[in-house]
Amino acid sequence: MNNIELINYAKKAMNNAYAPYSNFCVGAALLTDDGTVYTGCNIENSSFGATICAERTAAVKAVSEGHRRFTKIAIVSKAGGYTYPCGICRQVIVEFAEDKDIKIFIVKSEDDYIETTLDEILPGSFTKKDLEK
Ligand code: THU
């Protein structure tokens, strides 16, 4: 699975976003260590706190299907700019990124995306390793 293919999965998932309150549609696609792709979109709720982001939708789909190691994730929004994962999603991503080695693609368009890392966007993170200390 190359980066562009993953980005296209994220774009496709974005079309399923349910965002009647913010009109901010987001799509995510993550790749697991065995090459399986899980996609997600944001799903809002009239009780705003019940909203789930695209990244966590993809993550819960993967984990609930038995995939606990994520290697890449692409995130795209209809707003057209670069959309970074929110703090809660960063924390969920780090839980399933062994040694924080996941590649994160912040996508504006197929040929305009930023590749970043958890070290860059979630420095000093609290992980399961801290619980072992
Ligand atoms: N949202 C995501 O799905 N992912 C992000 O990375 C940022 C925010 C959603 C949540 C909410 O439905 C809308 O975007 C506005 O915050």
PDB file of C-alpha atoms and ligand atoms in Angstrom:
ATOM      1  CA  MET A   1       0.000   0.000   0.000  1.00  0.00           C
ATOM      2  CA  ASN A   2       1.674   3.206  -1.079  1.00  0.00           C
ATOM      3  CA  ASN A   3       0.987   6.622   0.444  1.00  0.00           C
ATOM      4  CA  ILE A   4      -1.177   7.845  -2.417  1.00  0.00           C
ATOM      5  CA  GLU A   5      -3.397   4.792  -2.237  1.00  0.00           C
ATOM      6  CA  LEU A   6      -3.873   5.324   1.492  1.00  0.00           C
ATOM      7  CA  ILE A   7      -4.667   9.004   0.898  1.00  0.00           C
ATOM      8  CA  ASN A   8      -7.321   8.023  -1.620  1.00  0.00           C
ATOM      9  CA  TYR A   9      -8.927   5.691   0.913  1.00  0.00           C
ATOM     10  CA  ALA A  10      -9.073   8.613   3.363  1.00  0.00           C
ATOM     11  CA  LYS A  11     -10.666  10.875   0.747  1.00  0.00           C
ATOM     12  CA  LYS A  12     -13.289   8.266  -0.032  1.00  0.00           C
ATOM     13  CA  ALA A  13     -14.109   7.823   3.656  1.00  0.00           C
ATOM     14  CA  MET A  14     -14.498  11.595   3.995  1.00  0.00           C
ATOM     15  CA  ASN A  15     -17.556  11.390   1.735  1.00  0.00           C
ATOM     16  CA  ASN A  16     -19.332   9.423   4.470  1.00  0.00           C
ATOM     17  CA  ALA A  17     -18.719  12.064   7.145  1.00  0.00           C
ATOM     18  CA  TYR A  18     -21.802  12.922   9.151  1.00  0.00           C
ATOM     19  CA  ALA A  19     -21.109  16.529  10.122  1.00  0.00           C
ATOM     20  CA  PRO A  20     -24.381  18.502  10.031  1.00  0.00           C
ATOM     21  CA  TYR A  21     -23.319  20.758  12.924  1.00  0.00           C
ATOM     22  CA  SER A  22     -19.804  21.785  11.967  1.00  0.00           C
ATOM     23  CA  ASN A  23     -19.940  21.020   8.247  1.00  0.00           C
ATOM     24  CA  PHE A  24     -16.306  20.033   8.730  1.00  0.00           C
ATOM     25  CA  CYS A  25     -16.001  16.686   6.976  1.00  0.00           C
ATOM     26  CA  VAL A  26     -12.962  14.556   7.776  1.00  0.00           C
ATOM     27  CA  GLY A  27     -11.717  11.225   6.456  1.00  0.00           C
ATOM     28  CA  ALA A  28      -8.972   8.979   7.744  1.00  0.00           C
ATOM     29  CA  ALA A  29      -7.375   5.785   6.548  1.00  0.00           C
ATOM     30  CA  LEU A  30      -4.964   3.744   8.587  1.00  0.00           C
ATOM     31  CA  LEU A  31      -2.750   0.867   7.637  1.00  0.00           C
ATOM     32  CA  THR A  32      -2.076  -1.992  10.027  1.00  0.00           C
ATOM     33  CA  ASP A  33       1.088  -4.056  10.269  1.00  0.00           C
ATOM     34  CA  ASP A  34      -0.342  -6.851   8.113  1.00  0.00           C
ATOM     35  CA  GLY A  35      -1.361  -4.450   5.338  1.00  0.00           C
ATOM     36  CA  THR A  36      -5.054  -4.144   6.180  1.00  0.00           C
ATOM     37  CA  VAL A  37      -6.649  -0.717   5.675  1.00  0.00           C
ATOM     38  CA  TYR A  38      -9.323   0.685   7.975  1.00  0.00           C
ATOM     39  CA  THR A  39     -11.103   3.905   7.130  1.00  0.00           C
ATOM     40  CA  GLY A  40     -13.140   6.316   9.194  1.00  0.00           C
ATOM     41  CA  CYS A  41     -15.085   9.552   9.021  1.00  0.00           C
ATOM     42  CA  ASN A  42     -16.256  11.930  11.710  1.00  0.00           C
ATOM     43  CA  ILE A  43     -19.715  11.207  13.059  1.00  0.00           C
ATOM     44  CA  GLU A  44     -21.327  14.088  14.899  1.00  0.00           C
ATOM     45  CA  ASN A  45     -24.257  14.067  17.309  1.00  0.00           C
ATOM     46  CA  SER A  46     -26.864  16.544  18.506  1.00  0.00           C
ATOM     47  CA  SER A  47     -25.301  15.949  21.911  1.00  0.00           C
ATOM     48  CA  PHE A  48     -22.019  17.419  20.684  1.00  0.00           C
ATOM     49  CA  GLY A  49     -19.789  15.519  23.115  1.00  0.00           C
ATOM     50  CA  ALA A  50     -20.913  12.246  21.565  1.00  0.00           C
ATOM     51  CA  THR A  51     -19.112  13.160  18.341  1.00  0.00           C
ATOM     52  CA  ILE A  52     -16.295  10.897  17.217  1.00  0.00           C
ATOM     53  CA  CYS A  53     -13.460  12.013  14.949  1.00  0.00           C
ATOM     54  CA  ALA A  54     -12.516  10.284  11.723  1.00  0.00           C
ATOM     55  CA  GLU A  55      -9.211   9.022  13.132  1.00  0.00           C
ATOM     56  CA  ARG A  56     -10.821   7.361  16.142  1.00  0.00           C
ATOM     57  CA  THR A  57     -13.543   5.838  13.982  1.00  0.00           C
ATOM     58  CA  ALA A  58     -10.809   4.168  11.924  1.00  0.00           C
ATOM     59  CA  ALA A  59      -8.887   3.172  15.064  1.00  0.00           C
ATOM     60  CA  VAL A  60     -11.843   1.534  16.808  1.00  0.00           C
ATOM     61  CA  LYS A  61     -12.723  -0.332  13.634  1.00  0.00           C
ATOM     62  CA  ALA A  62      -9.174  -1.702  13.408  1.00  0.00           C
ATOM     63  CA  VAL A  63      -8.831  -2.672  17.057  1.00  0.00           C
ATOM     64  CA  SER A  64     -12.279  -4.231  17.226  1.00  0.00           C
ATOM     65  CA  GLU A  65     -11.274  -6.409  14.295  1.00  0.00           C
ATOM     66  CA  GLY A  66      -8.125  -7.538  16.091  1.00  0.00           C
ATOM     67  CA  HIS A  67      -5.540  -5.141  14.592  1.00  0.00           C
ATOM     68  CA  ARG A  68      -3.476  -3.427  17.251  1.00  0.00           C
ATOM     69  CA  ARG A  69      -0.487  -2.161  15.363  1.00  0.00           C
ATOM     70  CA  PHE A  70      -0.856   0.839  13.083  1.00  0.00           C
ATOM     71  CA  THR A  71       1.942   1.743  10.686  1.00  0.00           C
ATOM     72  CA  LYS A  72       0.500   4.651   8.655  1.00  0.00           C
ATOM     73  CA  ILE A  73      -2.462   7.006   8.885  1.00  0.00           C
ATOM     74  CA  ALA A  74      -3.712   9.577   6.372  1.00  0.00           C
ATOM     75  CA  ILE A  75      -6.064  12.395   7.373  1.00  0.00           C
ATOM     76  CA  VAL A  76      -7.953  14.678   5.009  1.00  0.00           C
ATOM     77  CA  SER A  77     -10.710  17.254   5.407  1.00  0.00           C
ATOM     78  CA  LYS A  78     -13.079  19.026   3.071  1.00  0.00           C
ATOM     79  CA  ALA A  79     -11.880  22.374   4.392  1.00  0.00           C
ATOM     80  CA  GLY A  80      -9.021  22.058   1.935  1.00  0.00           C
ATOM     81  CA  GLY A  81      -6.188  22.897   4.323  1.00  0.00           C
ATOM     82  CA  TYR A  82      -4.007  20.645   6.419  1.00  0.00           C
ATOM     83  CA  THR A  83      -6.033  18.984   9.194  1.00  0.00           C
ATOM     84  CA  TYR A  84      -4.026  17.621  12.099  1.00  0.00           C
ATOM     85  CA  PRO A  85      -5.507  15.068  14.497  1.00  0.00           C
ATOM     86  CA  CYS A  86      -6.977  16.461  17.701  1.00  0.00           C
ATOM     87  CA  GLY A  87      -5.350  15.746  21.048  1.00  0.00           C
ATOM     88  CA  ILE A  88      -7.604  12.813  21.922  1.00  0.00           C
ATOM     89  CA  CYS A  89      -6.937  11.175  18.556  1.00  0.00           C
ATOM     90  CA  ARG A  90      -3.177  11.660  18.951  1.00  0.00           C
ATOM     91  CA  GLN A  91      -3.396   9.836  22.268  1.00  0.00           C
ATOM     92  CA  VAL A  92      -5.389   6.985  20.710  1.00  0.00           C
ATOM     93  CA  ILE A  93      -2.937   6.717  17.813  1.00  0.00           C
ATOM     94  CA  VAL A  94       0.084   6.470  20.133  1.00  0.00           C
ATOM     95  CA  GLU A  95      -1.555   3.570  21.971  1.00  0.00           C
ATOM     96  CA  PHE A  96      -1.370   1.464  18.810  1.00  0.00           C
ATOM     97  CA  ALA A  97       1.853   2.754  17.265  1.00  0.00           C
ATOM     98  CA  GLU A  98       4.639   0.465  18.388  1.00  0.00           C
ATOM     99  CA  ASP A  99       7.706   2.544  19.317  1.00  0.00           C
ATOM    100  CA  LYS A 100       5.826   5.571  17.964  1.00  0.00           C
ATOM    101  CA  ASP A 101       6.989   4.638  14.477  1.00  0.00           C
ATOM    102  CA  ILE A 102       3.706   5.393  12.688  1.00  0.00           C
ATOM    103  CA  LYS A 103       3.880   7.645   9.629  1.00  0.00           C
ATOM    104  CA  ILE A 104       1.224  10.359   9.708  1.00  0.00           C
ATOM    105  CA  PHE A 105       0.076  12.043   6.498  1.00  0.00           C
ATOM    106  CA  ILE A 106      -1.683  15.378   6.814  1.00  0.00           C
ATOM    107  CA  VAL A 107      -3.296  15.738   3.437  1.00  0.00           C
ATOM    108  CA  LYS A 108      -4.263  18.825   1.506  1.00  0.00           C
ATOM    109  CA  SER A 109      -4.384  17.003  -1.806  1.00  0.00           C
ATOM    110  CA  GLU A 110      -2.891  13.912  -3.374  1.00  0.00           C
ATOM    111  CA  ASP A 111       0.310  15.744  -4.274  1.00  0.00           C
ATOM    112  CA  ASP A 112       0.366  18.144  -1.336  1.00  0.00           C
ATOM    113  CA  TYR A 113       0.664  16.447   2.018  1.00  0.00           C
ATOM    114  CA  ILE A 114       2.865  16.698   5.082  1.00  0.00           C
ATOM    115  CA  GLU A 115       4.441  13.575   6.480  1.00  0.00           C
ATOM    116  CA  THR A 116       4.882  13.855  10.232  1.00  0.00           C
ATOM    117  CA  THR A 117       5.495  11.684  13.289  1.00  0.00           C
ATOM    118  CA  LEU A 118       4.154  11.271  16.795  1.00  0.00           C
ATOM    119  CA  ASP A 119       7.419  12.649  18.154  1.00  0.00           C
ATOM    120  CA  GLU A 120       6.623  15.857  16.312  1.00  0.00           C
ATOM    121  CA  ILE A 121       2.932  16.200  17.112  1.00  0.00           C
ATOM    122  CA  LEU A 122       2.739  14.484  20.510  1.00  0.00           C
ATOM    123  CA  PRO A 123       6.082  15.007  22.232  1.00  0.00           C
ATOM    124  CA  GLY A 124       6.481  13.709  25.748  1.00  0.00           C
ATOM    125  CA  SER A 125       3.491  11.441  25.381  1.00  0.00           C
ATOM    126  CA  PHE A 126       2.153   9.254  28.153  1.00  0.00           C
ATOM    127  CA  THR A 127       2.027   5.615  27.033  1.00  0.00           C
ATOM    128  CA  LYS A 128       1.641   2.124  28.432  1.00  0.00           C
ATOM    129  CA  LYS A 129       5.405   2.088  29.015  1.00  0.00           C
ATOM    130  CA  ASP A 130       4.943   4.772  31.676  1.00  0.00           C
ATOM    131  CA  LEU A 131       2.562   2.485  33.553  1.00  0.00           C
ATOM    132  CA  GLU A 132       5.315  -0.134  33.778  1.00  0.00           C
ATOM    133  CA  LYS A 133       7.733   2.206  35.560  1.00  0.00           C
TER     134      LYS A 133
HETATM  135  N1  THU B   1     -12.526  16.259  13.493  1.00  0.00           N
HETATM  136  C1  THU B   1     -12.048  15.065  13.043  1.00  0.00           C
HETATM  137  O1  THU B   1     -12.808  14.156  12.673  1.00  0.00           O
HETATM  138  N2  THU B   1     -10.703  14.897  13.013  1.00  0.00           N
HETATM  139  C2  THU B   1      -9.799  15.875  13.248  1.00  0.00           C
HETATM  140  O2  THU B   1      -8.616  15.648  13.097  1.00  0.00           O
HETATM  141  C3  THU B   1     -10.250  17.200  13.688  1.00  0.00           C
HETATM  142  C4  THU B   1     -11.687  17.315  14.007  1.00  0.00           C
HETATM  143  C5  THU B   1     -13.974  16.470  13.449  1.00  0.00           C
HETATM  144  C6  THU B   1     -14.703  16.473  14.750  1.00  0.00           C
HETATM  145  C7  THU B   1     -15.920  17.314  14.420  1.00  0.00           C
HETATM  146  O3  THU B   1     -16.898  16.482  13.835  1.00  0.00           O
HETATM  147  C8  THU B   1     -15.422  18.278  13.362  1.00  0.00           C
HETATM  148  O4  THU B   1     -14.228  17.730  12.861  1.00  0.00           O
HETATM  149  C9  THU B   1     -15.160  19.680  13.880  1.00  0.00           C
HETATM  150  O5  THU B   1     -14.374  19.662  14.994  1.00  0.00           O
END
